[in-house]
XYZ file of C-alpha atoms in Angstrom:
484
model
C 70.777 80.735 86.127
C 72.886 81.521 89.189
C 74.803 78.810 90.985
C 77.439 78.811 93.676
C 80.698 80.487 92.632
C 83.737 78.342 91.992
C 86.422 78.601 94.665
C 90.088 78.790 93.726
C 91.347 79.063 97.292
C 92.016 75.343 97.694
C 92.643 74.519 94.040
C 95.671 76.657 93.355
C 97.424 73.869 91.347
C 95.034 74.548 88.469
C 96.899 77.825 87.995
C 100.203 76.254 87.176
C 101.146 76.253 83.525
C 104.193 74.243 84.517
C 104.652 72.538 87.873
C 108.154 73.461 88.919
C 110.248 71.138 91.022
C 112.597 73.204 93.150
C 116.124 71.954 93.742
C 115.249 68.412 92.757
C 118.869 67.248 92.594
C 121.477 67.804 95.270
C 125.170 67.695 94.408
C 128.302 68.107 96.417
C 128.795 71.677 95.203
C 125.428 72.915 96.456
C 122.988 71.352 94.000
C 121.154 72.274 90.826
C 117.573 73.340 90.434
C 114.820 74.145 88.030
C 112.218 76.865 88.407
C 114.067 80.037 87.488
C 112.016 83.219 87.355
C 110.210 83.618 84.015
C 112.162 85.505 81.410
C 111.083 89.026 80.541
C 108.332 88.975 77.904
C 108.685 90.516 74.483
C 107.572 94.093 74.228
C 108.413 97.448 75.775
C 110.350 98.113 78.931
C 108.381 98.445 82.171
C 106.314 101.585 82.527
C 108.309 104.324 84.133
C 105.675 106.850 84.898
C 104.209 110.048 83.291
C 81.623 80.031 84.730
C 79.037 79.212 87.341
C 77.495 81.976 89.386
C 77.871 84.733 86.820
C 76.069 88.010 86.440
C 75.891 90.543 83.638
C 78.581 93.202 83.488
C 77.101 96.546 84.533
C 76.872 99.223 81.883
C 78.504 102.122 83.701
C 78.677 105.496 81.979
C 81.707 107.603 82.846
C 81.217 111.038 84.328
C 81.153 113.714 81.604
C 84.306 115.284 83.009
C 87.506 113.393 83.757
C 86.474 110.451 81.594
C 87.987 108.363 78.787
C 88.100 110.598 75.691
C 87.067 107.765 73.389
C 90.367 107.479 71.550
C 93.701 105.808 72.249
C 94.912 102.903 74.364
C 95.004 104.104 77.993
C 95.747 102.223 81.217
C 94.814 103.421 84.713
C 95.506 101.755 88.051
C 94.761 102.458 91.699
C 95.715 100.609 94.855
C 96.829 100.944 98.447
C 99.616 99.809 100.757
C 98.885 99.337 104.474
C 101.428 99.527 107.295
C 101.431 99.820 111.087
C 104.098 102.048 112.622
C 105.271 102.391 116.197
C 105.503 105.838 117.754
C 109.175 105.866 116.714
C 108.289 105.217 113.075
C 109.294 101.546 113.078
C 107.355 99.347 110.679
C 105.594 96.470 112.399
C 105.312 92.960 110.971
C 102.325 90.632 110.986
C 100.146 92.108 108.231
C 99.015 88.951 106.453
C 95.602 88.945 108.144
C 92.662 89.892 105.941
C 90.333 92.772 106.708
C 87.765 91.842 104.088
C 86.984 88.509 102.510
C 87.575 88.266 98.780
C 85.117 86.525 96.450
C 85.702 82.794 96.170
C 86.745 83.014 92.517
C 89.906 85.000 93.359
C 93.127 82.979 93.203
C 94.585 82.860 96.696
C 98.130 81.708 97.329
C 97.684 82.098 101.085
C 94.522 80.027 101.125
C 96.043 77.189 99.118
C 97.805 75.554 102.053
C 98.133 75.372 105.798
C 100.719 78.047 106.345
C 100.060 78.641 110.047
C 100.942 82.308 109.939
C 104.524 81.573 108.942
C 104.871 84.708 106.843
C 103.959 87.109 109.603
C 107.507 87.851 110.698
C 108.700 88.832 107.222
C 105.991 91.179 105.936
C 105.724 94.775 107.086
C 103.779 96.104 104.080
C 100.462 94.759 102.828
C 99.801 95.780 99.234
C 96.030 95.776 98.818
C 93.670 95.896 95.858
C 95.664 97.351 93.037
C 93.199 97.151 90.148
C 94.252 97.911 86.580
C 91.789 99.272 84.005
C 92.150 99.272 80.207
C 90.551 101.675 77.747
C 90.574 101.358 73.950
C 88.214 102.447 71.198
C 88.580 99.079 69.431
C 89.137 95.542 70.761
C 92.738 94.417 71.049
C 94.912 91.826 72.747
C 97.504 92.715 75.374
C 100.264 91.246 77.476
C 100.848 92.450 81.047
C 103.568 91.513 83.480
C 103.853 92.918 87.011
C 106.882 92.413 89.248
C 107.240 92.848 93.001
C 110.925 93.035 93.774
C 110.609 93.199 97.554
C 107.595 90.961 98.019
C 105.374 88.363 96.383
C 101.829 88.345 95.074
C 99.328 86.508 97.252
C 96.004 86.934 95.432
C 95.012 87.773 91.866
C 92.269 87.546 89.240
C 91.773 86.652 86.400
C 94.010 83.608 85.935
C 97.642 84.238 84.990
C 99.811 82.215 82.656
C 102.759 82.295 85.050
C 103.485 83.342 88.583
C 106.679 83.317 90.617
C 107.967 82.057 93.058
C 106.513 78.652 92.184
C 104.282 76.325 94.120
C 105.961 72.921 94.339
C 104.087 69.869 93.062
C 103.729 66.668 95.112
C 106.583 64.154 94.970
C 108.898 66.422 92.992
C 111.029 67.131 96.069
C 111.884 64.604 98.725
C 109.494 64.965 101.654
C 106.887 66.978 99.707
C 103.694 64.932 99.349
C 101.204 67.761 98.783
C 101.412 71.092 97.013
C 103.825 73.181 99.061
C 104.913 76.808 99.130
C 108.655 77.288 99.669
C 108.151 80.958 100.566
C 105.437 80.666 103.184
C 106.007 77.201 104.644
C 108.637 77.303 107.431
C 108.918 73.495 107.308
C 109.632 73.260 103.581
C 112.385 70.632 103.076
C 114.992 72.594 101.167
C 117.789 70.323 99.973
C 120.513 72.942 100.385
C 121.151 76.464 101.583
C 121.353 77.571 97.954
C 117.810 76.332 97.365
C 116.596 78.105 100.497
C 118.175 81.371 99.383
C 116.734 81.013 95.877
C 113.144 80.054 96.673
C 112.611 80.974 100.333
C 112.716 84.791 100.468
C 109.560 86.877 100.338
C 110.827 88.650 97.225
C 110.945 88.664 93.411
C 107.224 88.157 92.932
C 105.891 88.097 89.398
C 102.525 87.762 87.651
C 102.218 87.353 83.909
C 98.936 87.761 82.043
C 99.608 86.740 78.456
C 97.717 87.081 76.274
C 94.277 88.475 77.214
C 91.612 90.294 75.252
C 90.501 93.859 75.797
C 86.951 93.643 74.514
C 84.891 96.301 72.792
C 83.580 99.076 74.959
C 79.953 98.021 74.504
C 80.601 94.310 74.999
C 78.081 92.623 77.292
C 79.919 89.838 79.093
C 79.191 87.770 82.210
C 81.160 88.601 85.353
C 81.618 86.213 88.272
C 79.178 86.820 91.069
C 80.316 89.283 93.761
C 77.221 90.838 95.362
C 77.807 94.360 96.602
C 76.115 93.585 99.905
C 78.819 90.973 100.597
C 81.955 92.156 98.819
C 83.462 95.590 98.257
C 84.988 94.011 95.126
C 81.965 95.086 93.117
C 82.676 98.797 93.704
C 85.757 98.543 91.481
C 83.522 97.437 88.603
C 81.542 100.668 88.616
C 83.711 102.346 85.977
C 83.650 102.871 82.218
C 86.677 100.672 81.440
C 86.618 98.027 78.709
C 85.780 94.521 79.927
C 88.544 91.891 79.743
C 88.582 88.221 78.730
C 91.203 85.624 79.687
C 91.281 82.256 77.909
C 93.667 79.403 77.254
C 95.554 79.447 80.548
C 95.171 77.109 83.531
C 91.943 78.066 85.227
C 90.295 79.341 82.041
C 90.891 76.474 79.590
C 87.289 75.318 79.428
C 85.470 78.529 80.379
C 86.746 82.043 79.633
C 87.099 84.416 82.562
C 85.797 87.980 82.364
C 86.348 90.993 84.579
C 86.396 94.782 84.388
C 90.034 94.937 85.566
C 93.147 92.987 86.534
C 93.430 92.545 90.306
C 96.424 91.633 92.440
C 97.489 91.814 96.082
C 100.735 91.036 97.897
C 102.955 91.121 100.960
C 106.378 92.721 101.148
C 109.116 94.024 103.364
C 110.379 97.494 102.441
C 110.482 101.117 103.535
C 107.856 103.640 102.488
C 108.320 107.164 101.092
C 107.165 108.942 104.264
C 108.446 108.219 107.757
C 105.575 108.782 110.191
C 106.224 109.162 113.931
C 103.914 110.049 116.806
C 104.258 112.024 120.031
C 101.993 112.389 123.014
C 98.760 114.330 122.767
C 98.152 113.378 119.127
C 101.358 114.874 117.697
C 102.141 113.508 114.213
C 105.302 114.010 112.155
C 105.489 112.907 108.505
C 108.932 113.187 106.889
C 109.274 112.960 103.110
C 112.343 110.760 102.517
C 112.244 111.023 98.724
C 113.769 113.528 96.320
C 110.330 114.330 94.913
C 107.093 115.645 96.358
C 104.474 113.542 98.108
C 100.861 113.964 97.046
C 97.853 114.888 99.175
C 97.992 113.926 102.861
C 95.080 113.209 105.215
C 95.412 112.838 108.997
C 92.433 110.997 110.520
C 91.188 110.388 114.027
C 88.283 107.931 114.014
C 86.214 107.006 117.051
C 83.338 104.617 117.538
C 80.682 107.225 116.733
C 82.519 110.307 115.426
C 85.498 111.214 113.302
C 87.670 114.163 112.322
C 90.346 114.784 109.697
C 92.828 117.348 108.498
C 93.642 117.514 104.768
C 96.848 118.796 103.175
C 96.068 118.708 99.435
C 99.432 120.292 98.621
C 101.248 117.261 100.060
C 104.826 117.334 101.362
C 107.611 118.925 99.326
C 111.004 117.317 98.780
C 112.941 116.913 102.030
C 110.196 118.542 104.091
C 108.386 117.294 107.189
C 104.700 117.797 107.844
C 104.026 118.495 111.522
C 100.402 117.978 112.468
C 98.194 116.898 115.336
C 95.512 114.266 115.121
C 92.274 116.258 115.321
C 90.310 115.974 118.527
C 87.107 113.968 118.634
C 85.579 116.452 121.056
C 82.750 118.072 119.132
C 83.629 116.042 116.018
C 80.839 115.324 113.514
C 78.941 112.016 113.679
C 80.602 109.179 111.848
C 78.270 109.148 108.827
C 78.726 112.874 108.255
C 82.493 112.552 108.700
C 82.632 109.705 106.158
C 80.745 111.678 103.512
C 82.825 114.843 103.960
C 86.146 112.992 103.953
C 85.080 110.877 100.988
C 84.301 113.981 98.910
C 87.637 115.560 99.846
C 89.537 112.411 98.931
C 87.733 112.046 95.605
C 88.835 115.593 94.758
C 92.445 114.639 95.544
C 92.222 111.499 93.413
C 90.645 113.412 90.517
C 93.734 115.634 90.555
C 96.037 112.623 90.006
C 94.726 111.917 86.507
C 92.332 109.118 87.432
C 88.950 109.331 85.776
C 86.228 110.523 88.127
C 84.402 107.186 88.238
C 87.703 105.474 89.134
C 88.255 107.896 92.010
C 84.723 107.222 93.268
C 85.243 103.463 92.944
C 88.461 103.626 94.959
C 86.897 105.592 97.803
C 83.789 103.400 97.855
C 85.958 100.287 98.003
C 87.978 101.449 100.986
C 85.881 103.936 102.935
C 84.698 101.385 105.489
C 88.256 100.393 106.402
C 89.833 103.826 106.007
C 87.071 106.009 107.416
C 85.191 103.813 109.907
C 87.900 101.759 111.618
C 88.713 103.391 114.976
C 92.244 104.710 115.318
C 94.671 107.378 114.181
C 95.962 107.027 110.639
C 97.742 108.968 107.932
C 96.724 108.501 104.291
C 98.898 109.926 101.530
C 99.449 109.633 97.784
C 102.816 108.180 96.753
C 104.643 109.567 93.698
C 104.012 107.519 90.572
C 107.747 106.984 90.079
C 107.896 105.276 93.495
C 105.050 102.956 92.493
C 106.794 102.130 89.218
C 109.982 101.267 91.071
C 108.149 99.163 93.689
C 105.878 97.192 91.358
C 107.084 97.750 87.763
C 104.512 96.959 85.102
C 105.176 95.954 81.498
C 102.350 96.411 78.974
C 102.393 95.353 75.318
C 101.300 97.122 73.170
C 102.566 100.335 74.675
C 99.691 102.518 75.931
C 99.376 106.128 74.911
C 99.087 106.984 78.608
C 99.462 105.197 81.934
C 98.310 106.571 85.295
C 99.159 104.651 88.486
C 97.877 105.939 91.834
C 98.876 104.382 95.158
C 97.357 105.566 98.437
C 99.414 104.595 101.476
C 97.582 103.845 104.710
C 99.661 104.286 107.856
C 98.128 103.027 111.101
C 99.843 105.105 113.791
C 100.558 103.751 117.272
C 100.712 106.734 119.612
C 102.692 106.561 122.860
C 99.373 106.320 124.698
C 98.257 103.345 122.572
C 101.612 101.649 123.057
C 101.364 102.149 126.819
C 97.923 100.524 126.848
C 99.184 97.604 124.768
C 102.240 97.172 126.974
C 100.026 97.165 130.059
C 97.821 94.478 128.545
C 100.831 92.414 127.470
C 102.247 92.546 131.003
C 99.039 90.981 132.299
C 99.764 87.883 130.235
C 102.324 86.943 132.896
C 99.568 86.582 135.504
C 97.216 83.634 134.842
C 94.428 85.420 136.715
C 94.680 88.425 134.365
C 95.709 86.711 131.123
C 92.132 86.318 129.846
C 91.523 90.055 130.014
C 94.855 90.700 128.280
C 94.013 88.307 125.474
C 90.642 89.991 124.912
C 92.413 93.350 124.634
C 94.420 92.125 121.651
C 91.700 89.953 120.113
C 89.504 93.052 119.891
C 92.083 94.681 117.599
C 91.148 92.460 114.639
C 93.646 92.324 111.799
C 96.049 94.642 113.652
C 96.245 92.459 116.765
C 99.487 90.828 115.668
C 101.533 93.939 114.805
C 100.367 95.672 117.986
C 101.178 92.671 120.161
C 104.578 92.345 118.502
C 105.277 96.003 119.207
C 104.220 95.684 122.869
C 106.344 92.586 123.408
C 109.338 94.249 121.759
C 108.991 97.226 124.122
C 108.931 94.734 127.020
C 112.091 92.982 125.833
C 110.369 89.989 124.170
C 109.253 88.124 127.319
C 108.524 84.419 126.940
C 105.076 84.749 128.507
C 103.854 86.568 125.408
C 104.801 83.829 122.958
C 101.687 81.597 123.306
C 99.282 84.429 122.496
C 101.509 85.671 119.675
C 101.638 82.186 118.157
C 97.859 81.867 118.315
C 97.207 85.264 116.764
C 99.860 84.827 114.063
C 98.428 81.465 113.053
C 94.833 82.628 112.996
C 92.865 83.844 110.044
C 91.975 86.980 111.983
C 88.709 88.450 110.786
C 87.712 92.054 111.168
C 86.826 93.051 114.693
C 83.209 94.047 115.201
C 84.171 97.698 115.571
C 85.719 97.680 112.095
């Protein structure tokens, strides 16, 4: 029997193992508070590199090559960070808008309240779809904790035992009558500056899954419904990883939750390993700022009906700068052909990272619509695993025999020509007779409307006439534009 899936977007309080009252007492010396970050769990240090509406879990055989060898406890993870950069390399804020809807069963911190786009000014990196797979020849139990030092986690599944920063329960703080988020709510009634500094920053995120079961490899378990024709989520299930079961935590007390992986997503504010700048005529410069090599790099130019790319599988060596030009769309292959060719090239690059082949295919299938079919110029590159470990350290108990973490960074590049067009549109906002056309220009940009408008207004010196449109776009749950 299939029924409607349960939504967690407006029932986030069910997640809370303990409802934490922030700064509930104010004293003359600045006040005291409860709700400290959860203590580190027992076990090894963080890895440092080397019910209703359910459907049966698919039995997915791994490819004969680059597959789980059938022995040992192994953990693999892939994900992506998305940024928008100005032609000068500056990271643009306003990345909280979603490009794809998540299934209703996913826990959604952003969807749990009326946040009115308040986070948009503090997030210049959107961490998207890290999924973590577990492989073991026999069933076992595990504990996983993931930290996000320069951001917080906004969505996750299955249910966690603890997350941080906390959501504040009603009537535990003066002026708070509903569940409130001290990070994302600009009107949160902090009782002191100390409380604001402790609970307000978009930083020190933490998720703690403890303890969940890694089931037998042949276990047939129900998975929550996520039809492939509606959600790219289902692509990530098409791997040979062990299924997982979470029980005994808020959200899974009465009915266990099953999935093929752990999923999490977040928003942060930090610099990336490669500084990408753009010149006129499609010129692209990608500077490696790290003391280790960057993995494979892809430079894409995607139009409405055609696309072209240049691949640099050797990446960028330490201290080096890749100088490239966005390939011309003149004579470029049709979009479908471009997508297939680029997808095969990217799967080859992901295979080389140590991911199993079916994981590489799942990653490309999950993201190829957004990466390969969204018009624009972008740079995709593989970050070093040590950078990922430093950005989002993971602690796993028991210690795996091997851990592979792959992060693909997506850089949406604003060329001088694009910036000039955006500036021209933003100028028209000052003229009531032209403002409608200007608004349509930015509305057509979908999830990237806000960062591009912010960039245009900054280049114009932040004129007041741009504020009404910016406020509307920042507050909106911007869906994908039709051309995405």
